[in-house]
Short mmCIF file of C-alpha atoms in Angstrom, two decimals:
data_model
loop_
_atom_site.label_atom_id
_atom_site.label_comp_id
_atom_site.label_asym_id
_atom_site.label_seq_id
_atom_site.Cartn_x
_atom_site.Cartn_y
_atom_site.Cartn_z
CA UNK T 1 88.84 110.23 112.18
CA UNK T 2 85.38 109.35 113.43
CA UNK T 3 84.23 107.60 110.23
CA UNK T 4 87.46 105.66 109.56
CA UNK T 5 87.00 101.87 109.56
CA UNK T 6 90.47 101.18 110.96
CA UNK T 7 90.16 103.87 113.65
CA UNK T 8 86.94 102.16 114.75
CA UNK T 9 88.72 98.78 114.87
CA UNK T 10 91.61 100.27 116.87
CA UNK T 11 89.12 101.84 119.31
CA UNK T 12 87.24 98.55 119.75
CA UNK T 13 84.04 99.82 118.11
CA UNK T 14 84.30 97.10 115.44
CA UNK T 15 85.47 93.61 116.42
CA UNK T 16 88.68 92.15 115.05
CA UNK T 17 91.01 89.25 115.71
CA UNK T 18 93.82 91.13 117.40
CA UNK T 19 97.32 89.69 117.11
CA UNK T 20 99.32 92.49 118.69
CA UNK T 21 98.95 95.99 120.08
CA UNK T 22 101.25 98.61 121.54
CA UNK T 23 101.22 102.39 121.82
CA UNK T 24 102.05 102.84 118.10
CA UNK T 25 100.29 100.06 116.17
CA UNK T 26 97.35 97.69 116.17
CA UNK T 27 97.67 94.37 114.32
CA UNK T 28 94.78 92.13 113.33
CA UNK T 29 93.87 89.26 111.01
CA UNK T 30 92.58 90.23 107.56
CA UNK T 31 88.88 89.33 107.19
CA UNK T 32 89.43 88.15 103.60
CA UNK T 33 92.86 86.47 103.70
CA UNK T 34 94.82 86.04 100.47
CA UNK T 35 97.32 83.63 102.05
CA UNK T 36 97.39 81.19 104.99
CA UNK T 37 98.91 84.02 107.05
CA UNK T 38 97.46 87.47 106.29
CA UNK T 39 97.35 90.23 108.84
CA UNK T 40 97.29 94.02 108.82
CA UNK T 41 99.58 96.36 110.71
CA UNK T 42 97.83 99.69 111.25
CA UNK T 43 99.37 102.72 112.92
CA UNK T 44 97.23 104.15 115.69
CA UNK T 45 98.01 107.62 114.36
CA UNK T 46 95.55 108.31 111.55
CA UNK T 47 97.56 108.83 108.36
CA UNK T 48 95.50 108.66 105.18
CA UNK T 49 98.12 107.03 102.93
CA UNK T 50 101.86 106.84 102.18
CA UNK T 51 101.75 110.25 100.49
CA UNK T 52 100.69 111.79 103.82
CA UNK T 53 103.76 110.55 105.73
CA UNK T 54 105.89 113.20 107.41
CA UNK T 55 109.54 113.20 108.48
CA UNK T 56 108.45 112.63 112.08
CA UNK T 57 106.83 109.33 111.02
CA UNK T 58 110.21 107.66 110.41
CA UNK T 59 110.24 105.98 113.82
CA UNK T 60 106.70 104.69 113.26
CA UNK T 61 107.66 103.14 109.92
CA UNK T 62 110.69 101.42 111.38
CA UNK T 63 108.54 100.14 114.24
CA UNK T 64 105.99 98.72 111.79
CA UNK T 65 108.67 96.64 110.07
CA UNK T 66 110.08 95.40 113.37
CA UNK T 67 106.58 94.36 114.49
CA UNK T 68 106.12 92.54 111.16
CA UNK T 69 109.43 90.73 111.70
CA UNK T 70 108.47 89.73 115.26
CA UNK T 71 105.05 88.37 114.26
CA UNK T 72 106.42 86.53 111.22
CA UNK T 73 108.97 84.80 113.46
CA UNK T 74 106.16 83.86 115.86
CA UNK T 75 104.16 82.46 112.94
CA UNK T 76 107.20 80.45 111.80
CA UNK T 77 107.41 82.04 108.34
CA UNK T 78 111.01 80.87 107.91
CA UNK T 79 110.85 80.65 104.12
CA UNK T 80 109.58 84.20 103.63
CA UNK T 81 106.70 86.61 103.62
CA UNK T 82 105.54 89.76 101.85
CA UNK T 83 104.80 93.21 103.27
CA UNK T 84 102.50 95.30 101.07
CA UNK T 85 101.31 98.89 101.27
CA UNK T 86 98.71 100.09 98.77
CA UNK T 87 98.55 103.82 98.14
CA UNK T 88 95.46 105.51 96.76
CA UNK T 89 92.76 104.05 94.50
CA UNK T 90 94.93 102.97 91.56
CA UNK T 91 97.37 101.40 94.01
CA UNK T 92 94.59 99.22 95.43
CA UNK T 93 93.98 101.09 98.70
CA UNK T 94 90.41 100.53 99.88
CA UNK T 95 90.58 102.04 103.39
CA UNK T 96 91.90 105.59 103.77
CA UNK T 97 94.15 104.81 106.72
CA UNK T 98 97.78 103.81 106.16
CA UNK T 99 98.22 100.07 106.68
CA UNK T 100 100.50 97.23 105.73
CA UNK T 101 99.41 93.76 104.67
CA UNK T 102 101.69 90.92 105.77
CA UNK T 103 101.21 87.71 103.82
CA UNK T 104 102.91 84.33 104.10
CA UNK T 105 102.52 80.63 104.58
CA UNK T 106 102.73 79.78 100.87
CA UNK T 107 104.82 80.66 97.84
CA UNK T 108 103.82 84.15 96.71
CA UNK T 109 103.91 84.87 92.99
CA UNK T 110 105.22 87.90 91.14
CA UNK T 111 103.92 90.15 89.70
CA UNK T 112 101.16 90.43 92.30
CA UNK T 113 98.48 91.92 90.04
#
């Protein structure tokens, strides 16, 4: 999508602090962190939101969680972390490209909001 913020970040048109990249995902630091560790895992395939997922996206979703696990181990989040996906406006989604927030480095409260 030519006007998608995250597609532009993935393509290098908008700068980001990249943490990881492979053929399926791009991971970067959140520009307004809500925890000491806060990064986004974004699939390179443009999917608007969780409601747009297809059966063939199962491998991608599993990969996203394995990448989260790998990066959280690298960041020494031994006592835990949170993976969040917001879907649509009422769910708190502000960019129409599927993405997962990974937060850690402090005790996270529940309910989140």
